[in-house]
């Protein structure tokens, strides 16, 4: 195979490009349609199960790994439900963000209660909530949930939006 390294721009070029922070999360539901949220010890609000993408993994792999680490569940991560683009914020030096939400499937409530083992270093609690309780998440977290739930209900065009 031919060496194509000479065709790539100089590494200095790549170093100067904007950085994007990515995360992967899931909407993991019970048989009634409620979804799992978790209470991290380092935030005032609840989150969807998930977290930051590590080097070498994609957002779907990240979501599966984070659910295993945080909740002790080995799940198959399904279809992409939502992408939220968060613009960079110069005032706080925050980079751009791309936050992916996937379908985590359905596990009956009794099985969730039996199988979930919280990652004590990061989480203090978990619960099942309905869409009306999305306000327990941050404003943008609730927006992600509403977008993902709309896709699960079959609403076209509800899978890409930008955080305010």
Coordinates of C-alpha atoms in Angstrom, one line a residue, residues 27 29 79 81 103 147-155:
X27 CA -32.6 6.6 27.2
X29 CA -36.7 2.6 29.6
X79 CA -30.3 3.7 17.4
X81 CA -32.1 9.4 19.0
X103 CA -31.9 4.2 22.6
X147 CA -35.8 15.4 21.6
X148 CA -34.9 11.8 22.1
X149 CA -38.4 10.9 23.3
X150 CA -39.9 12.6 20.3
X151 CA -37.8 10.4 18.0
X152 CA -38.9 7.3 20.0
X153 CA -42.5 8.4 19.3
X154 CA -41.8 8.8 15.6
X155 CA -41.5 12.5 15.2

